[in-house]
PDB file of C-alpha atoms in Angstrom:
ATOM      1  CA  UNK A 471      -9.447   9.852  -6.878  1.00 53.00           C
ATOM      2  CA  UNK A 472      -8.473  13.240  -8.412  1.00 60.00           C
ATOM      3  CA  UNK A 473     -11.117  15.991  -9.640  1.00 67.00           C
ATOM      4  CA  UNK A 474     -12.693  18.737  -8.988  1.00 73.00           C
ATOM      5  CA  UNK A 475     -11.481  21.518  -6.986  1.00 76.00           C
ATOM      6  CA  UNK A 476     -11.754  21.811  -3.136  1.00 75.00           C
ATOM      7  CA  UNK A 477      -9.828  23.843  -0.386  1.00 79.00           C
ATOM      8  CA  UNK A 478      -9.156  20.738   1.943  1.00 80.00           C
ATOM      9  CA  UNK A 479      -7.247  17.380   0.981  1.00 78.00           C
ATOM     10  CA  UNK A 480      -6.951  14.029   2.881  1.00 82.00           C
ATOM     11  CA  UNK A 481      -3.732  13.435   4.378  1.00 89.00           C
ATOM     12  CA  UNK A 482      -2.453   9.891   5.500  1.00 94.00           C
ATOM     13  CA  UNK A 483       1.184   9.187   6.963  1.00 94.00           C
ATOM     14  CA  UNK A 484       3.448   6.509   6.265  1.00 93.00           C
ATOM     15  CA  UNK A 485       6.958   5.579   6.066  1.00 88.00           C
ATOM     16  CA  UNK A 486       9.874   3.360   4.704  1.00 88.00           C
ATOM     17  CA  UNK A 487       8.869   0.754   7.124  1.00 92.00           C
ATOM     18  CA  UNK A 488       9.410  -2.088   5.018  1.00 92.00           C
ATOM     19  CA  UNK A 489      12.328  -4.062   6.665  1.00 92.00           C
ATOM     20  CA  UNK A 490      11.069  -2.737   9.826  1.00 95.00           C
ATOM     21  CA  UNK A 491       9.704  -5.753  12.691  1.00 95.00           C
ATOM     22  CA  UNK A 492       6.368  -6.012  12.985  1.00 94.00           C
ATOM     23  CA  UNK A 493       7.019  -4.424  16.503  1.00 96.00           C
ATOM     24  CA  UNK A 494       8.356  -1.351  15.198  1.00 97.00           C
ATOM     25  CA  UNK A 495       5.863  -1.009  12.480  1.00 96.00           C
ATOM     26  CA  UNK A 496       2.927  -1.172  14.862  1.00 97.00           C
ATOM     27  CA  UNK A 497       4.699   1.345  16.855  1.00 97.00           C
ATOM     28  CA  UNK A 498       4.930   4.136  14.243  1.00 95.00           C
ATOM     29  CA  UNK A 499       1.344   3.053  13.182  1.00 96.00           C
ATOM     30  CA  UNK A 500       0.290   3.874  16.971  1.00 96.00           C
ATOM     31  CA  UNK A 501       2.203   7.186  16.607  1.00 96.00           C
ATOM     32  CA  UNK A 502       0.578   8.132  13.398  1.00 96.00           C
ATOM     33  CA  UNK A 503      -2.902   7.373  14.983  1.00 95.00           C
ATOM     34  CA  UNK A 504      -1.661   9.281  17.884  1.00 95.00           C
ATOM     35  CA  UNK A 505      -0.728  12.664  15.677  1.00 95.00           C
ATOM     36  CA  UNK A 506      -4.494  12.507  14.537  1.00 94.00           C
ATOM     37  CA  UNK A 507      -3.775  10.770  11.253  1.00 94.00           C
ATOM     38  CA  UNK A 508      -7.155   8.694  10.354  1.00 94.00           C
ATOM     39  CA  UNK A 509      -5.438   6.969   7.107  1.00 96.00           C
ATOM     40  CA  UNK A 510      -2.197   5.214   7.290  1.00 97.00           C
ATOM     41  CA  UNK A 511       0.253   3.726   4.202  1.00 96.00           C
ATOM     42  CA  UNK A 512       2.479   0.486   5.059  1.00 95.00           C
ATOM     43  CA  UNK A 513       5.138  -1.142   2.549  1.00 95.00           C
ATOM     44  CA  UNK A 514       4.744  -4.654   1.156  1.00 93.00           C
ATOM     45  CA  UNK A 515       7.017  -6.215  -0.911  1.00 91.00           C
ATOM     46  CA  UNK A 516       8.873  -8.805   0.943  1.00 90.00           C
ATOM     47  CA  UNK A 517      10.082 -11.707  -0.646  1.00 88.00           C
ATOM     48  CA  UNK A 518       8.326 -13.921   0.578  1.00 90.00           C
ATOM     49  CA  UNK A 519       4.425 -12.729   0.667  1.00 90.00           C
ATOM     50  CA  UNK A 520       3.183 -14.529   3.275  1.00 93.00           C
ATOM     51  CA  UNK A 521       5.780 -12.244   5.295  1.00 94.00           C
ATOM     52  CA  UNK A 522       3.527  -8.852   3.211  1.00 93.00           C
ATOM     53  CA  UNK A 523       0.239 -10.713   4.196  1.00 94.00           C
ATOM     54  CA  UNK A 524       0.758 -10.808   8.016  1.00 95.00           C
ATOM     55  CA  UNK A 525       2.307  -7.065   7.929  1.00 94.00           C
ATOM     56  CA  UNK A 526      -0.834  -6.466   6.561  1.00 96.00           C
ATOM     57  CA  UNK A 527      -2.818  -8.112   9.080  1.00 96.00           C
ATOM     58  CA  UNK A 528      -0.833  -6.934  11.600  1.00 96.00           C
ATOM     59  CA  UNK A 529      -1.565  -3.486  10.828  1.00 97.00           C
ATOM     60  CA  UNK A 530      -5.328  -3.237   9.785  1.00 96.00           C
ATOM     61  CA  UNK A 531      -5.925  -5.088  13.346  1.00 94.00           C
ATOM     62  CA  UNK A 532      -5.243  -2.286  16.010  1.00 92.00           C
ATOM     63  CA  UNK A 533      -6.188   1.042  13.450  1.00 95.00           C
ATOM     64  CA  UNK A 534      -9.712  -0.936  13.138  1.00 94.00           C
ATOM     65  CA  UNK A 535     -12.062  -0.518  10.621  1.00 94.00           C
ATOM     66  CA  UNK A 536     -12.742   3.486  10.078  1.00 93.00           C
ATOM     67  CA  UNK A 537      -8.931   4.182   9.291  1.00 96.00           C
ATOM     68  CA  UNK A 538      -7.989   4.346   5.679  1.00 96.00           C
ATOM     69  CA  UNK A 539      -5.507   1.684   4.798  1.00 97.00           C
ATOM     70  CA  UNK A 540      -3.049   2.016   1.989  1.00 96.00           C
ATOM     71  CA  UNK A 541      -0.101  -0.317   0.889  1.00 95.00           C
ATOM     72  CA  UNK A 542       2.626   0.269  -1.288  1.00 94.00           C
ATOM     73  CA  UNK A 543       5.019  -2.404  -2.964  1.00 92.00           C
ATOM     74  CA  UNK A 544       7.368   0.048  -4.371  1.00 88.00           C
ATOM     75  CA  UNK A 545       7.922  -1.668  -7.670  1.00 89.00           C
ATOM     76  CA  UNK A 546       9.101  -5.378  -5.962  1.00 89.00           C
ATOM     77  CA  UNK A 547       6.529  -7.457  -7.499  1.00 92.00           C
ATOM     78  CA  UNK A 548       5.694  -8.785 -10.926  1.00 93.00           C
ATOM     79  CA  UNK A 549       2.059  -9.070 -12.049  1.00 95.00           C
ATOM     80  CA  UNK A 550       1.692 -12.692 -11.282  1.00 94.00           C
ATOM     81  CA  UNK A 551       2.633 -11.374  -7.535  1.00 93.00           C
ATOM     82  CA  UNK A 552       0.728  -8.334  -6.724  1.00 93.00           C
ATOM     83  CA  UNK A 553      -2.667 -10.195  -8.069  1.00 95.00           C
ATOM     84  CA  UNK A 554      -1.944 -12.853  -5.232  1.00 94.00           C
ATOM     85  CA  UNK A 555      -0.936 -10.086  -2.680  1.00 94.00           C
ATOM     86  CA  UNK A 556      -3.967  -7.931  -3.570  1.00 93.00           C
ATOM     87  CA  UNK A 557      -6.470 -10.516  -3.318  1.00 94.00           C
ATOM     88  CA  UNK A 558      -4.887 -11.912  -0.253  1.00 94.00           C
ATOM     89  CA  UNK A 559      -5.416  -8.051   1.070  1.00 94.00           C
ATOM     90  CA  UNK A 560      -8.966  -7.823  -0.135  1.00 91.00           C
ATOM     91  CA  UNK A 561     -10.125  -8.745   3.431  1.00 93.00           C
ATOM     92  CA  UNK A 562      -8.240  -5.980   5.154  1.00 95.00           C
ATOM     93  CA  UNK A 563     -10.545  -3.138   3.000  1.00 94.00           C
ATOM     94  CA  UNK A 564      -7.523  -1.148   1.183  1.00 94.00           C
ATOM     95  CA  UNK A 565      -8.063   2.159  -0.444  1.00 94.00           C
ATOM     96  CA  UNK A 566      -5.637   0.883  -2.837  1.00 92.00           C
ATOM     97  CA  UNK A 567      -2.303  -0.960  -4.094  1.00 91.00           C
ATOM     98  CA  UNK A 568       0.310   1.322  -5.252  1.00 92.00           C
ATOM     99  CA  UNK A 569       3.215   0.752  -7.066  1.00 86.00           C
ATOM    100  CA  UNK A 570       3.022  -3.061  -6.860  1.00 86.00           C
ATOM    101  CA  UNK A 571       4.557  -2.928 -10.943  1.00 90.00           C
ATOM    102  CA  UNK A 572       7.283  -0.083 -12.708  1.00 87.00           C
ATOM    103  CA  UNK A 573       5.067   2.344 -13.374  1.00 84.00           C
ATOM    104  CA  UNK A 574       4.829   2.359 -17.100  1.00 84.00           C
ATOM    105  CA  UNK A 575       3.215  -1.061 -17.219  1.00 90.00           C
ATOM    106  CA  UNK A 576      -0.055   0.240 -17.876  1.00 90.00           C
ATOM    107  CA  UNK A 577      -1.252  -3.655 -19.611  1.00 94.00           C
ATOM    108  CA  UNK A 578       0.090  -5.004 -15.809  1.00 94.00           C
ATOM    109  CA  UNK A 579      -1.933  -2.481 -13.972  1.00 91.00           C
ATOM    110  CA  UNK A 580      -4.997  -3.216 -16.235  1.00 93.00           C
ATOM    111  CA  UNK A 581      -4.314  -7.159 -15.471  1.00 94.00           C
ATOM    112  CA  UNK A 582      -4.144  -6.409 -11.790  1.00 93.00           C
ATOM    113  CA  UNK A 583      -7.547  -4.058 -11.607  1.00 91.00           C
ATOM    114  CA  UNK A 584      -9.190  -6.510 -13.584  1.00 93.00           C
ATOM    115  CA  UNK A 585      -7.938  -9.335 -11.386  1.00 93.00           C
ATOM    116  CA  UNK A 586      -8.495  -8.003  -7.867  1.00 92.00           C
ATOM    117  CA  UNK A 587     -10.755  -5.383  -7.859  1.00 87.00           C
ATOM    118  CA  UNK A 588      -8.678  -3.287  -5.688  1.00 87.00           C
ATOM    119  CA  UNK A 589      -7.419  -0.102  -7.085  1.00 85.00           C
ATOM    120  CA  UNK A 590      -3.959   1.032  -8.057  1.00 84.00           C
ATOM    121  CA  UNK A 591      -2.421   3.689  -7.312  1.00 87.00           C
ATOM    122  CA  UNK A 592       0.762   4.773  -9.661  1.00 85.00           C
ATOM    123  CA  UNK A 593       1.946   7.900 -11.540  1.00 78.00           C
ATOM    124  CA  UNK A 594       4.281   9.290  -9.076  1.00 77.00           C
ATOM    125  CA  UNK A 595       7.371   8.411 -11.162  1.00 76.00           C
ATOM    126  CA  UNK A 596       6.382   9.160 -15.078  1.00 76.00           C
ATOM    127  CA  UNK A 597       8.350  11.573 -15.303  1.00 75.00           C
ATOM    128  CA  UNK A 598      10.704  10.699 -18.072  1.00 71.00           C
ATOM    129  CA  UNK A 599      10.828  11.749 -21.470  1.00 73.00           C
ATOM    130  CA  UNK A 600       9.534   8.091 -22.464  1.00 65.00           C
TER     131      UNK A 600
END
């Protein structure tokens, strides 16, 4: 999504909402939408994923279908898992997945893309030496 040179960016908001009731999430969502924000950014990475798929739902429903939706899994997942949560988000028209893997697991990220068809988002943490 990078290139090119331009004096405006896209902003979204988000938090660390992942332990957070749906209740609460929907209520920072609504205060997001209320600050003007048109793209919003939810955690996933629950446990159990049906518990990811309705936060999901839950959140795509009252931002609607113009409103950028991003979710991030801060590294909880394995492959195996974020191809199942990804596709099982596919309906709820992400801009994309991020972090679902560690970030160095370029082969995983490859698996996923090819697997899903949603893109990933990672690179925030390389960083290291390695």
């Amino acid at each position: 999504m990078a290139g090119g040179a331009n004096a405006r960016a896209r902003a979204y908001c988000g938090g660390i909402d992942l332990n957070f009731s749906t209740e609460k999430l929907l209520a920072n969502v609504n205060r997001y939408l209320e600050r003007g924000f048109n793209a919003v950014k939810t955690k996933a990475g629950q446990d159990n994923l049906a518990e990811d798929f309705e936060r999901v739902r839950a959140v795509r429903e009252p931002i609607g279908p113009d409103t950028s939706f991003m979710v991030d899994a801060n590294y909880a997942i394995d492959v195996e898992r974020a191809i199942a949560a990804a596709n099982a988000f596919n309906p709820y028209n992400l801009v994309w997945f991020e972090v679902s893997i560690i970030t160095d697991d370029y082969d995983g990220y490859a698996e996923i893309t090819r697997g899903t068809g949603i893109p990933p988002a990672m690179g925030e943490n390389l960083h290291t030496i390695h």
